[in-house]
């Protein structure tokens, strides 16, 4: 193996490591953040659809009930997230990896 | 005049009688007419001496007149059953119970009754083609006004919901790493489609109420009824719906001039106070008084209904609806 090949191999490994590092440090947490934000918006959507779950009567729950058959996944994860969520701060804090 | 005519007013003033009389008048003038009642007390049944349900049925003995009665309770149950049907098709068995609880809660909220009524009203307006004129005998003032205020309120609600849903789907699409399938996709999202459908429904309702509907208020010549009518006129105007006319019902008949018993004196006094009230209506209320209907000693039905119909000075010629 001559020098050029070794440099090439080294650069490949380096590139892979760098990409991994970048993904792990920058892009992955960013995706995670976006996903969490998406979940939060979805939670707000479901809450706006079914505030009566918390005893707040809503003029639209009668209509939004029509969405329930299509909200199976959302509904399940909504409930799970609600149980899971101690405080809003905790939820936001989960996004930072120290 | 507009093809849809609503009669409203305080409870017990005789809305059903007036609406049925007007429907009869329209039918006599050759308009295919449907009279729709939302009164769970089934008073249309009493007026025509014939049972009705929530499908239009022709009134015996009167050509071109159909009637139907909407029971809000039944409507709520029907809506619930429809969604349950969808639920059993779409949702896994383990989730059905969970979601069912939520569903029942939604149908137990105070607004469910009004929503159900509203849905049915709009449905009738949407499928009004076989009729030239549809007469709505509405429930007492308060709930009717809330009913008519619904489309505006709901439209903006649905808008906000759609915006939220879009934002979250958009974020989910962006959160999909590399070639991963996003958790939700905008394209063909059934929830958005459903909301869009609802929005179109409210838009139709809003424009039909504004462009194709005329409102009349029935009142009795007493203080309470007058006050409530005044408030109703103001509320309707706030919603950009104008009251076309007022119908004064249950006016006391005046005794013959030569009578002077206790009853005759009582009647004379009442007629006087009522005349004052009518004067107030004429001078202070904006919508014109289109009919003055006297007290009948018997239940208003049959020939008496025809009499009442003659006393109504409301145009019967119907224009076709503009929004179909």
mmCIF file of C-alpha atoms in Angstrom:
data_model
loop_
_atom_site.group_PDB
_atom_site.id
_atom_site.type_symbol
_atom_site.label_atom_id
_atom_site.label_comp_id
_atom_site.label_asym_id
_atom_site.label_seq_id
_atom_site.Cartn_x
_atom_site.Cartn_y
_atom_site.Cartn_z
ATOM 1 C CA UNK A 1 0.000 0.000 0.000
ATOM 2 C CA UNK A 2 1.608 3.210 -1.041
ATOM 3 C CA UNK A 3 1.370 6.518 0.640
ATOM 4 C CA UNK A 4 -1.418 7.868 -1.551
ATOM 5 C CA UNK A 5 -3.648 4.902 -0.704
ATOM 6 C CA UNK A 6 -2.986 5.263 3.002
ATOM 7 C CA UNK A 7 -3.813 8.921 2.928
ATOM 8 C CA UNK A 8 -6.970 8.089 1.040
ATOM 9 C CA UNK A 9 -8.024 5.453 3.557
ATOM 10 C CA UNK A 10 -7.247 7.817 6.418
ATOM 11 C CA UNK A 11 -9.313 10.555 4.837
ATOM 12 C CA UNK A 12 -12.213 8.189 4.414
ATOM 13 C CA UNK A 13 -12.153 7.223 8.068
ATOM 14 C CA UNK A 14 -11.763 10.835 9.067
ATOM 15 C CA UNK A 15 -14.667 11.863 6.886
ATOM 16 C CA UNK A 16 -16.893 9.163 8.366
ATOM 17 C CA UNK A 17 -15.962 10.222 11.880
ATOM 18 C CA UNK A 18 -16.551 13.843 11.122
ATOM 19 C CA UNK A 19 -19.919 13.138 9.586
ATOM 20 C CA UNK A 20 -20.853 10.998 12.578
ATOM 21 C CA UNK A 21 -19.658 13.673 14.957
ATOM 22 C CA UNK A 22 -21.582 16.337 13.089
ATOM 23 C CA UNK A 23 -24.691 14.185 13.011
ATOM 24 C CA UNK A 24 -24.440 13.322 16.683
ATOM 25 C CA UNK A 25 -23.658 16.808 17.895
ATOM 26 C CA UNK A 26 -25.497 19.061 15.508
ATOM 27 C CA UNK A 27 -27.980 17.497 13.141
ATOM 28 C CA UNK A 28 -29.382 14.688 15.261
ATOM 29 C CA UNK A 29 -30.269 16.877 18.246
ATOM 30 C CA UNK A 30 -31.727 19.333 15.765
ATOM 31 C CA UNK A 31 -33.997 16.693 14.254
ATOM 32 C CA UNK A 32 -34.905 15.603 17.718
ATOM 33 C CA UNK A 33 -35.768 19.160 18.605
ATOM 34 C CA UNK A 34 -37.907 19.570 15.520
ATOM 35 C CA UNK A 35 -39.663 16.305 16.280
ATOM 36 C CA UNK A 36 -40.312 17.337 19.850
ATOM 37 C CA UNK A 37 -41.637 20.638 18.622
ATOM 38 C CA UNK A 38 -43.871 18.760 16.190
ATOM 39 C CA UNK A 39 -45.145 16.622 19.040
ATOM 40 C CA UNK A 40 -45.784 19.711 21.121
ATOM 41 C CA UNK A 41 -47.762 21.337 18.317
ATOM 42 C CA UNK A 42 -49.699 18.136 17.865
ATOM 43 C CA UNK A 43 -50.455 18.061 21.581
ATOM 44 C CA UNK A 44 -51.736 21.610 21.330
ATOM 45 C CA UNK A 45 -53.875 20.575 18.356
ATOM 46 C CA UNK A 46 -55.425 17.657 20.207
ATOM 47 C CA UNK A 47 -55.923 19.768 23.294
ATOM 48 C CA UNK A 48 -57.715 22.364 21.169
ATOM 49 C CA UNK A 49 -59.865 19.579 19.717
ATOM 50 C CA UNK A 50 -60.775 17.946 23.008
ATOM 51 C CA UNK A 51 -60.558 20.416 25.859
ATOM 52 C CA UNK A 52 -63.500 18.654 27.458
ATOM 53 C CA UNK A 53 -61.046 15.931 28.450
ATOM 54 C CA UNK A 54 -59.962 18.467 31.049
ATOM 55 C CA UNK A 55 -63.428 19.615 31.924
ATOM 56 C CA UNK A 56 -63.396 22.667 29.681
ATOM 57 C CA UNK A 57 -66.526 22.658 27.531
ATOM 58 C CA UNK A 58 -65.805 23.534 23.922
ATOM 59 C CA UNK A 59 -68.214 24.562 21.182
ATOM 60 C CA UNK A 60 -66.368 22.404 18.728
ATOM 61 C CA UNK A 61 -65.864 19.089 20.507
ATOM 62 C CA UNK A 62 -69.036 17.867 18.873
ATOM 63 C CA UNK A 63 -67.441 18.416 15.483
ATOM 64 C CA UNK A 64 -63.878 17.497 16.334
ATOM 65 C CA UNK A 65 -65.169 14.164 17.643
ATOM 66 C CA UNK A 66 -65.492 13.290 13.957
ATOM 67 C CA UNK A 67 -61.701 13.316 13.775
ATOM 68 C CA UNK A 68 -61.275 10.703 16.489
ATOM 69 C CA UNK A 69 -61.351 7.703 14.146
ATOM 70 C CA UNK A 70 -58.373 9.171 12.295
ATOM 71 C CA UNK A 71 -56.427 10.206 15.337
ATOM 72 C CA UNK A 72 -55.648 6.816 16.804
ATOM 73 C CA UNK A 73 -51.848 7.159 16.890
ATOM 74 C CA UNK A 74 -51.946 10.781 17.835
ATOM 75 C CA UNK A 75 -54.417 10.159 20.595
ATOM 76 C CA UNK A 76 -52.455 7.320 22.108
ATOM 77 C CA UNK A 77 -49.146 9.143 22.098
ATOM 78 C CA UNK A 78 -50.873 12.267 23.337
ATOM 79 C CA UNK A 79 -52.113 10.461 26.394
ATOM 80 C CA UNK A 80 -48.739 8.843 26.948
ATOM 81 C CA UNK A 81 -46.929 12.156 26.665
ATOM 82 C CA UNK A 82 -49.339 13.764 29.060
ATOM 83 C CA UNK A 83 -48.699 11.113 31.688
ATOM 84 C CA UNK A 84 -45.008 11.294 31.031
ATOM 85 C CA UNK A 85 -44.703 15.003 31.302
ATOM 86 C CA UNK A 86 -43.898 16.141 34.811
ATOM 87 C CA UNK A 87 -43.426 19.769 33.978
ATOM 88 C CA UNK A 88 -43.138 21.752 30.820
ATOM 89 C CA UNK A 89 -39.601 22.647 31.863
ATOM 90 C CA UNK A 90 -38.682 18.987 32.065
ATOM 91 C CA UNK A 91 -40.001 18.395 28.589
ATOM 92 C CA UNK A 92 -37.972 21.265 27.174
ATOM 93 C CA UNK A 93 -34.957 20.173 29.218
ATOM 94 C CA UNK A 94 -34.972 16.716 27.623
ATOM 95 C CA UNK A 95 -33.785 18.303 24.439
ATOM 96 C CA UNK A 96 -30.396 19.201 25.843
ATOM 97 C CA UNK A 97 -27.755 16.556 26.267
ATOM 98 C CA UNK A 98 -25.184 17.536 28.847
ATOM 99 C CA UNK B 1 -88.481 36.945 -0.946
ATOM 100 C CA UNK B 2 -85.741 34.601 0.328
ATOM 101 C CA UNK B 3 -86.476 30.879 0.075
ATOM 102 C CA UNK B 4 -85.697 30.149 3.745
ATOM 103 C CA UNK B 5 -87.872 31.787 6.350
ATOM 104 C CA UNK B 6 -87.161 31.555 10.084
ATOM 105 C CA UNK B 7 -89.709 32.304 12.769
ATOM 106 C CA UNK B 8 -88.294 32.939 16.205
ATOM 107 C CA UNK B 9 -89.329 34.472 19.491
ATOM 108 C CA UNK B 10 -89.822 33.872 23.178
ATOM 109 C CA UNK B 11 -91.222 30.551 24.333
ATOM 110 C CA UNK B 12 -94.979 30.176 24.157
ATOM 111 C CA UNK B 13 -95.746 33.128 21.912
ATOM 112 C CA UNK B 14 -97.096 30.939 19.143
ATOM 113 C CA UNK B 15 -94.178 30.465 16.786
ATOM 114 C CA UNK B 16 -95.401 27.090 15.640
ATOM 115 C CA UNK B 17 -98.866 28.380 14.847
ATOM 116 C CA UNK B 18 -97.486 31.319 12.896
ATOM 117 C CA UNK B 19 -94.969 29.213 10.989
ATOM 118 C CA UNK B 20 -97.563 26.612 10.089
ATOM 119 C CA UNK B 21 -99.990 29.331 9.024
ATOM 120 C CA UNK B 22 -97.354 30.959 6.866
ATOM 121 C CA UNK B 23 -96.370 27.604 5.356
ATOM 122 C CA UNK B 24 -100.021 26.981 4.583
ATOM 123 C CA UNK B 25 -100.270 30.362 2.911
ATOM 124 C CA UNK B 26 -97.209 29.665 0.788
ATOM 125 C CA UNK B 27 -98.571 26.270 -0.220
ATOM 126 C CA UNK B 28 -101.917 27.834 -1.142
ATOM 127 C CA UNK B 29 -100.089 30.318 -3.343
ATOM 128 C CA UNK B 30 -98.590 27.435 -5.265
ATOM 129 C CA UNK B 31 -95.167 27.205 -3.664
ATOM 130 C CA UNK B 32 -93.821 23.755 -2.802
ATOM 131 C CA UNK B 33 -93.344 24.303 0.911
ATOM 132 C CA UNK B 34 -91.666 22.449 3.729
ATOM 133 C CA UNK B 35 -92.171 23.385 7.356
ATOM 134 C CA UNK B 36 -89.409 22.277 9.728
ATOM 135 C CA UNK B 37 -89.849 22.262 13.467
ATOM 136 C CA UNK B 38 -87.214 21.720 16.131
ATOM 137 C CA UNK B 39 -89.670 21.645 18.939
ATOM 138 C CA UNK B 40 -89.297 18.412 20.917
ATOM 139 C CA UNK B 41 -92.879 18.983 22.137
ATOM 140 C CA UNK B 42 -94.090 18.010 18.653
ATOM 141 C CA UNK B 43 -96.417 20.938 18.214
ATOM 142 C CA UNK B 44 -96.503 20.649 14.417
ATOM 143 C CA UNK B 45 -98.058 17.267 14.945
ATOM 144 C CA UNK B 46 -100.748 18.946 17.049
ATOM 145 C CA UNK B 47 -101.415 21.696 14.531
ATOM 146 C CA UNK B 48 -101.969 19.347 11.608
ATOM 147 C CA UNK B 49 -103.307 16.454 13.683
ATOM 148 C CA UNK B 50 -100.869 14.119 12.052
ATOM 149 C CA UNK B 51 -97.622 12.562 13.315
ATOM 150 C CA UNK B 52 -94.339 13.671 11.712
ATOM 151 C CA UNK B 53 -90.768 12.496 12.077
ATOM 152 C CA UNK B 54 -87.480 13.757 10.781
ATOM 153 C CA UNK B 55 -88.161 12.929 7.136
ATOM 154 C CA UNK B 56 -90.414 15.307 5.171
ATOM 155 C CA UNK B 57 -93.923 13.961 4.911
ATOM 156 C CA UNK B 58 -96.801 15.534 3.042
ATOM 157 C CA UNK B 59 -99.514 17.122 5.136
ATOM 158 C CA UNK B 60 -102.857 15.468 4.505
ATOM 159 C CA UNK B 61 -105.465 17.650 2.867
ATOM 160 C CA UNK B 62 -103.078 20.426 1.865
ATOM 161 C CA UNK B 63 -101.466 20.309 -1.562
ATOM 162 C CA UNK B 64 -97.793 21.156 -1.806
ATOM 163 C CA UNK B 65 -97.128 21.250 1.912
ATOM 164 C CA UNK B 66 -94.683 18.933 3.664
ATOM 165 C CA UNK B 67 -93.655 18.937 7.287
ATOM 166 C CA UNK B 68 -90.886 17.436 9.388
ATOM 167 C CA UNK B 69 -89.857 17.498 13.040
ATOM 168 C CA UNK B 70 -86.275 17.386 14.195
ATOM 169 C CA UNK B 71 -85.484 15.857 17.532
ATOM 170 C CA UNK B 72 -82.063 17.102 18.707
ATOM 171 C CA UNK B 73 -81.641 14.096 20.991
ATOM 172 C CA UNK B 74 -82.003 11.728 18.080
ATOM 173 C CA UNK B 75 -79.602 13.809 16.013
ATOM 174 C CA UNK B 76 -76.932 13.636 18.680
ATOM 175 C CA UNK B 77 -77.333 9.866 18.914
ATOM 176 C CA UNK B 78 -77.172 9.529 15.153
ATOM 177 C CA UNK B 79 -73.983 11.554 14.976
ATOM 178 C CA UNK B 80 -72.492 9.453 17.751
ATOM 179 C CA UNK B 81 -73.389 6.219 15.960
ATOM 180 C CA UNK B 82 -71.893 7.427 12.698
ATOM 181 C CA UNK B 83 -68.573 8.186 14.338
ATOM 182 C CA UNK B 84 -68.638 4.876 16.206
ATOM 183 C CA UNK B 85 -69.092 3.141 12.874
ATOM 184 C CA UNK B 86 -66.010 4.920 11.483
ATOM 185 C CA UNK B 87 -64.190 4.140 14.674
ATOM 186 C CA UNK B 88 -64.704 0.406 14.425
ATOM 187 C CA UNK B 89 -63.452 0.478 10.844
ATOM 188 C CA UNK B 90 -60.350 2.561 11.449
ATOM 189 C CA UNK B 91 -59.161 2.008 14.956
ATOM 190 C CA UNK B 92 -57.612 -1.076 16.530
ATOM 191 C CA UNK B 93 -59.812 -2.842 19.055
ATOM 192 C CA UNK B 94 -57.584 -1.979 21.986
ATOM 193 C CA UNK B 95 -57.883 1.751 21.326
ATOM 194 C CA UNK B 96 -61.615 1.789 20.676
ATOM 195 C CA UNK B 97 -62.538 1.886 24.353
ATOM 196 C CA UNK B 98 -60.086 4.633 25.088
ATOM 197 C CA UNK B 99 -61.385 6.781 22.246
ATOM 198 C CA UNK B 100 -64.990 5.912 22.918
ATOM 199 C CA UNK B 101 -64.763 7.548 26.303
ATOM 200 C CA UNK B 102 -63.550 10.740 24.715
ATOM 201 C CA UNK B 103 -66.302 10.496 22.121
ATOM 202 C CA UNK B 104 -69.053 10.188 24.681
ATOM 203 C CA UNK B 105 -67.638 13.111 26.581
ATOM 204 C CA UNK B 106 -67.732 15.253 23.458
ATOM 205 C CA UNK B 107 -71.388 14.423 22.933
ATOM 206 C CA UNK B 108 -72.276 15.212 26.490
ATOM 207 C CA UNK B 109 -71.017 18.811 26.312
ATOM 208 C CA UNK B 110 -73.596 21.593 26.523
ATOM 209 C CA UNK B 111 -73.076 22.607 22.898
ATOM 210 C CA UNK B 112 -73.858 19.198 21.436
ATOM 211 C CA UNK B 113 -77.595 19.860 21.280
ATOM 212 C CA UNK B 114 -77.174 23.079 19.378
ATOM 213 C CA UNK B 115 -74.576 21.626 17.069
ATOM 214 C CA UNK B 116 -76.852 18.733 16.205
ATOM 215 C CA UNK B 117 -79.745 21.073 15.463
ATOM 216 C CA UNK B 118 -77.543 23.347 13.450
ATOM 217 C CA UNK B 119 -76.224 20.456 11.372
ATOM 218 C CA UNK B 120 -79.712 19.328 10.566
ATOM 219 C CA UNK B 121 -80.899 22.849 9.691
ATOM 220 C CA UNK B 122 -78.041 23.338 7.299
ATOM 221 C CA UNK B 123 -78.624 19.901 5.868
ATOM 222 C CA UNK B 124 -82.231 20.775 5.142
ATOM 223 C CA UNK B 125 -81.169 24.036 3.494
ATOM 224 C CA UNK B 126 -78.596 22.208 1.413
ATOM 225 C CA UNK B 127 -81.094 19.653 0.169
ATOM 226 C CA UNK B 128 -83.944 22.058 -0.353
ATOM 227 C CA UNK B 129 -84.161 21.663 -4.154
ATOM 228 C CA UNK B 130 -87.589 20.034 -4.301
ATOM 229 C CA UNK B 131 -89.021 22.950 -2.347
ATOM 230 C CA UNK B 132 -89.547 26.578 -3.257
ATOM 231 C CA UNK B 133 -89.850 27.606 0.333
ATOM 232 C CA UNK B 134 -88.643 26.170 3.607
ATOM 233 C CA UNK B 135 -90.166 27.538 6.806
ATOM 234 C CA UNK B 136 -88.213 26.976 10.034
ATOM 235 C CA UNK B 137 -90.073 26.987 13.287
ATOM 236 C CA UNK B 138 -87.173 27.559 15.668
ATOM 237 C CA UNK B 139 -86.780 26.945 19.358
ATOM 238 C CA UNK B 140 -87.085 29.884 21.787
ATOM 239 C CA UNK B 141 -84.942 32.943 21.209
ATOM 240 C CA UNK B 142 -81.809 32.281 23.236
ATOM 241 C CA UNK B 143 -80.758 29.005 21.733
ATOM 242 C CA UNK B 144 -81.759 30.008 18.211
ATOM 243 C CA UNK B 145 -79.601 33.077 18.351
ATOM 244 C CA UNK B 146 -76.696 30.987 19.524
ATOM 245 C CA UNK B 147 -77.466 28.639 16.670
ATOM 246 C CA UNK B 148 -77.317 31.364 14.069
ATOM 247 C CA UNK B 149 -74.086 32.695 15.541
ATOM 248 C CA UNK B 150 -72.393 29.330 15.166
ATOM 249 C CA UNK B 151 -71.008 29.408 11.605
ATOM 250 C CA UNK B 152 -68.885 32.471 12.127
ATOM 251 C CA UNK B 153 -67.476 31.214 15.387
ATOM 252 C CA UNK B 154 -66.882 27.691 14.128
ATOM 253 C CA UNK B 155 -65.301 28.744 10.887
ATOM 254 C CA UNK B 156 -62.552 30.600 12.690
ATOM 255 C CA UNK B 157 -62.131 27.730 15.124
ATOM 256 C CA UNK B 158 -61.699 25.253 12.316
ATOM 257 C CA UNK B 159 -59.249 27.620 10.646
ATOM 258 C CA UNK B 160 -57.127 27.692 13.747
ATOM 259 C CA UNK B 161 -57.255 23.935 14.103
ATOM 260 C CA UNK B 162 -56.216 23.452 10.484
ATOM 261 C CA UNK B 163 -53.329 25.839 10.976
ATOM 262 C CA UNK B 164 -52.128 23.905 14.034
ATOM 263 C CA UNK B 165 -52.424 20.603 12.264
ATOM 264 C CA UNK B 166 -50.511 21.893 9.254
ATOM 265 C CA UNK B 167 -47.729 23.247 11.424
ATOM 266 C CA UNK B 168 -47.267 19.962 13.241
ATOM 267 C CA UNK B 169 -47.309 17.888 10.047
ATOM 268 C CA UNK B 170 -44.823 20.274 8.500
ATOM 269 C CA UNK B 171 -42.522 19.845 11.479
ATOM 270 C CA UNK B 172 -42.864 16.076 11.363
ATOM 271 C CA UNK B 173 -41.918 16.129 7.708
ATOM 272 C CA UNK B 174 -38.869 18.206 8.481
ATOM 273 C CA UNK B 175 -37.936 15.977 11.403
ATOM 274 C CA UNK B 176 -37.694 12.872 9.237
ATOM 275 C CA UNK B 177 -33.942 12.106 9.160
ATOM 276 C CA UNK B 178 -32.490 11.177 5.775
ATOM 277 C CA UNK B 179 -34.662 8.715 3.949
ATOM 278 C CA UNK B 180 -36.872 7.916 6.899
ATOM 279 C CA UNK B 181 -40.596 8.094 6.331
ATOM 280 C CA UNK B 182 -42.019 11.116 8.211
ATOM 281 C CA UNK B 183 -44.444 10.222 10.978
ATOM 282 C CA UNK B 184 -47.199 12.278 9.351
ATOM 283 C CA UNK B 185 -47.567 13.501 5.807
ATOM 284 C CA UNK B 186 -49.490 16.511 4.599
ATOM 285 C CA UNK B 187 -50.615 14.810 1.412
ATOM 286 C CA UNK B 188 -53.911 13.023 1.949
ATOM 287 C CA UNK B 189 -54.074 13.627 5.676
ATOM 288 C CA UNK B 190 -57.571 12.462 6.643
ATOM 289 C CA UNK B 191 -57.773 14.855 9.576
ATOM 290 C CA UNK B 192 -57.113 17.886 7.400
ATOM 291 C CA UNK B 193 -59.566 16.576 4.813
ATOM 292 C CA UNK B 194 -62.238 16.180 7.462
ATOM 293 C CA UNK B 195 -61.628 19.676 8.807
ATOM 294 C CA UNK B 196 -61.753 21.109 5.299
ATOM 295 C CA UNK B 197 -65.095 19.391 4.731
ATOM 296 C CA UNK B 198 -66.441 20.909 7.926
ATOM 297 C CA UNK B 199 -65.166 24.310 6.927
ATOM 298 C CA UNK B 200 -66.994 24.161 3.615
ATOM 299 C CA UNK B 201 -70.142 23.185 5.495
ATOM 300 C CA UNK B 202 -69.893 26.224 7.764
ATOM 301 C CA UNK B 203 -69.147 28.506 4.854
ATOM 302 C CA UNK B 204 -72.274 27.302 3.121
ATOM 303 C CA UNK B 205 -74.293 27.822 6.294
ATOM 304 C CA UNK B 206 -72.937 31.309 6.737
ATOM 305 C CA UNK B 207 -73.734 32.441 3.223
ATOM 306 C CA UNK B 208 -77.123 30.715 3.145
ATOM 307 C CA UNK B 209 -78.142 32.420 6.380
ATOM 308 C CA UNK B 210 -76.992 35.783 5.132
ATOM 309 C CA UNK B 211 -78.237 35.735 1.563
ATOM 310 C CA UNK B 212 -81.096 33.271 1.417
ATOM 311 C CA UNK B 213 -82.825 33.535 4.754
ATOM 312 C CA UNK B 214 -85.424 35.953 6.105
ATOM 313 C CA UNK B 215 -86.091 36.261 9.828
ATOM 314 C CA UNK B 216 -89.358 37.054 11.546
ATOM 315 C CA UNK B 217 -89.963 37.379 15.247
ATOM 316 C CA UNK B 218 -93.235 36.441 16.851
ATOM 317 C CA UNK B 219 -94.243 38.335 19.983
ATOM 318 C CA UNK B 220 -97.158 38.808 22.339
ATOM 319 C CA UNK B 221 -98.301 42.232 23.448
ATOM 320 C CA UNK B 222 -96.717 42.026 26.887
ATOM 321 C CA UNK B 223 -93.712 43.671 28.465
ATOM 322 C CA UNK B 224 -91.505 40.559 28.675
ATOM 323 C CA UNK B 225 -92.110 39.564 25.113
ATOM 324 C CA UNK B 226 -91.406 43.094 23.904
ATOM 325 C CA UNK B 227 -88.141 43.283 25.811
ATOM 326 C CA UNK B 228 -86.964 39.949 24.553
ATOM 327 C CA UNK B 229 -87.848 40.889 21.002
ATOM 328 C CA UNK B 230 -85.867 44.081 21.306
ATOM 329 C CA UNK B 231 -82.830 42.143 22.482
ATOM 330 C CA UNK B 232 -83.268 39.563 19.736
ATOM 331 C CA UNK B 233 -83.399 42.250 17.053
ATOM 332 C CA UNK B 234 -80.165 43.759 18.395
ATOM 333 C CA UNK B 235 -78.390 40.412 18.594
ATOM 334 C CA UNK B 236 -79.415 39.411 15.104
ATOM 335 C CA UNK B 237 -78.289 42.749 13.750
ATOM 336 C CA UNK B 238 -74.926 42.227 15.432
ATOM 337 C CA UNK B 239 -74.573 39.079 13.388
ATOM 338 C CA UNK B 240 -75.522 41.010 10.273
ATOM 339 C CA UNK B 241 -78.863 39.257 10.000
ATOM 340 C CA UNK B 242 -81.844 41.554 9.727
ATOM 341 C CA UNK B 243 -85.270 40.885 11.104
ATOM 342 C CA UNK B 244 -87.741 41.379 8.267
ATOM 343 C CA UNK B 245 -90.841 41.772 10.317
ATOM 344 C CA UNK B 246 -92.640 41.237 13.598
ATOM 345 C CA UNK B 247 -95.773 39.215 14.121
ATOM 346 C CA UNK B 248 -97.970 40.180 17.055
ATOM 347 C CA UNK B 249 -99.882 37.137 18.216
ATOM 348 C CA UNK B 250 -102.565 36.515 20.840
ATOM 349 C CA UNK B 251 -104.155 39.973 20.774
ATOM 350 C CA UNK B 252 -107.180 40.370 23.013
ATOM 351 C CA UNK B 253 -110.461 40.739 21.117
ATOM 352 C CA UNK B 254 -112.474 43.867 21.930
ATOM 353 C CA UNK B 255 -116.040 43.434 23.232
ATOM 354 C CA UNK B 256 -119.064 44.886 21.454
ATOM 355 C CA UNK B 257 -119.652 48.560 22.384
ATOM 356 C CA UNK B 258 -123.009 47.914 24.038
ATOM 357 C CA UNK B 259 -121.594 45.322 26.428
ATOM 358 C CA UNK B 260 -120.708 46.567 29.886
ATOM 359 C CA UNK B 261 -120.318 43.511 32.116
ATOM 360 C CA UNK B 262 -117.220 42.812 34.181
ATOM 361 C CA UNK B 263 -115.744 40.683 31.377
ATOM 362 C CA UNK B 264 -116.348 43.374 28.796
ATOM 363 C CA UNK B 265 -114.685 46.044 30.961
ATOM 364 C CA UNK B 266 -111.705 43.760 31.549
ATOM 365 C CA UNK B 267 -111.344 43.092 27.849
ATOM 366 C CA UNK B 268 -111.643 46.793 27.032
ATOM 367 C CA UNK B 269 -108.846 47.623 29.458
ATOM 368 C CA UNK B 270 -106.606 44.930 28.059
ATOM 369 C CA UNK B 271 -107.246 46.016 24.505
ATOM 370 C CA UNK B 272 -106.251 49.522 25.511
ATOM 371 C CA UNK B 273 -102.905 48.505 27.079
ATOM 372 C CA UNK B 274 -102.220 46.221 24.143
ATOM 373 C CA UNK B 275 -102.950 49.029 21.733
ATOM 374 C CA UNK B 276 -100.339 51.098 23.542
ATOM 375 C CA UNK B 277 -97.803 48.305 23.280
ATOM 376 C CA UNK B 278 -98.520 47.891 19.584
ATOM 377 C CA UNK B 279 -98.034 51.621 19.206
ATOM 378 C CA UNK B 280 -94.640 51.300 20.928
ATOM 379 C CA UNK B 281 -93.719 48.528 18.518
ATOM 380 C CA UNK B 282 -94.725 50.585 15.523
ATOM 381 C CA UNK B 283 -92.917 53.719 16.606
ATOM 382 C CA UNK B 284 -89.823 52.355 18.347
ATOM 383 C CA UNK B 285 -89.056 49.055 16.661
ATOM 384 C CA UNK B 286 -87.357 49.079 13.342
ATOM 385 C CA UNK B 287 -88.824 45.984 11.639
ATOM 386 C CA UNK B 288 -92.411 46.546 10.516
ATOM 387 C CA UNK B 289 -95.326 44.823 12.189
ATOM 388 C CA UNK B 290 -96.485 42.447 9.462
ATOM 389 C CA UNK B 291 -99.398 40.782 11.211
ATOM 390 C CA UNK B 292 -101.720 41.209 14.141
ATOM 391 C CA UNK B 293 -103.341 37.978 15.116
ATOM 392 C CA UNK B 294 -106.117 37.808 17.674
ATOM 393 C CA UNK B 295 -106.609 35.238 20.436
ATOM 394 C CA UNK B 296 -108.520 32.176 19.363
ATOM 395 C CA UNK B 297 -110.568 30.468 21.983
ATOM 396 C CA UNK B 298 -109.868 27.064 20.451
ATOM 397 C CA UNK B 299 -106.587 25.430 19.481
ATOM 398 C CA UNK B 300 -105.396 26.837 16.181
ATOM 399 C CA UNK B 301 -105.748 24.076 13.610
ATOM 400 C CA UNK B 302 -107.768 23.246 10.522
ATOM 401 C CA UNK B 303 -109.960 26.167 9.399
ATOM 402 C CA UNK B 304 -108.629 28.390 12.182
ATOM 403 C CA UNK B 305 -105.145 27.946 10.760
ATOM 404 C CA UNK B 306 -106.412 29.161 7.399
ATOM 405 C CA UNK B 307 -107.899 32.200 9.177
ATOM 406 C CA UNK B 308 -104.577 32.963 10.800
ATOM 407 C CA UNK B 309 -102.861 32.504 7.451
ATOM 408 C CA UNK B 310 -105.121 35.193 5.992
ATOM 409 C CA UNK B 311 -104.055 37.627 8.685
ATOM 410 C CA UNK B 312 -100.355 37.240 7.861
ATOM 411 C CA UNK B 313 -99.149 40.001 5.626
ATOM 412 C CA UNK B 314 -95.931 38.336 4.533
ATOM 413 C CA UNK B 315 -94.984 37.934 0.919
ATOM 414 C CA UNK B 316 -95.049 34.333 -0.266
ATOM 415 C CA UNK B 317 -93.296 34.400 -3.631
ATOM 416 C CA UNK B 318 -89.957 32.609 -3.196
ATOM 417 C CA UNK B 319 -86.745 33.283 -5.059
ATOM 418 C CA UNK B 320 -84.474 30.333 -5.769
ATOM 419 C CA UNK B 321 -81.541 30.037 -3.337
ATOM 420 C CA UNK B 322 -78.285 31.620 -4.485
ATOM 421 C CA UNK B 323 -75.943 29.172 -2.784
ATOM 422 C CA UNK B 324 -76.449 25.558 -3.669
#
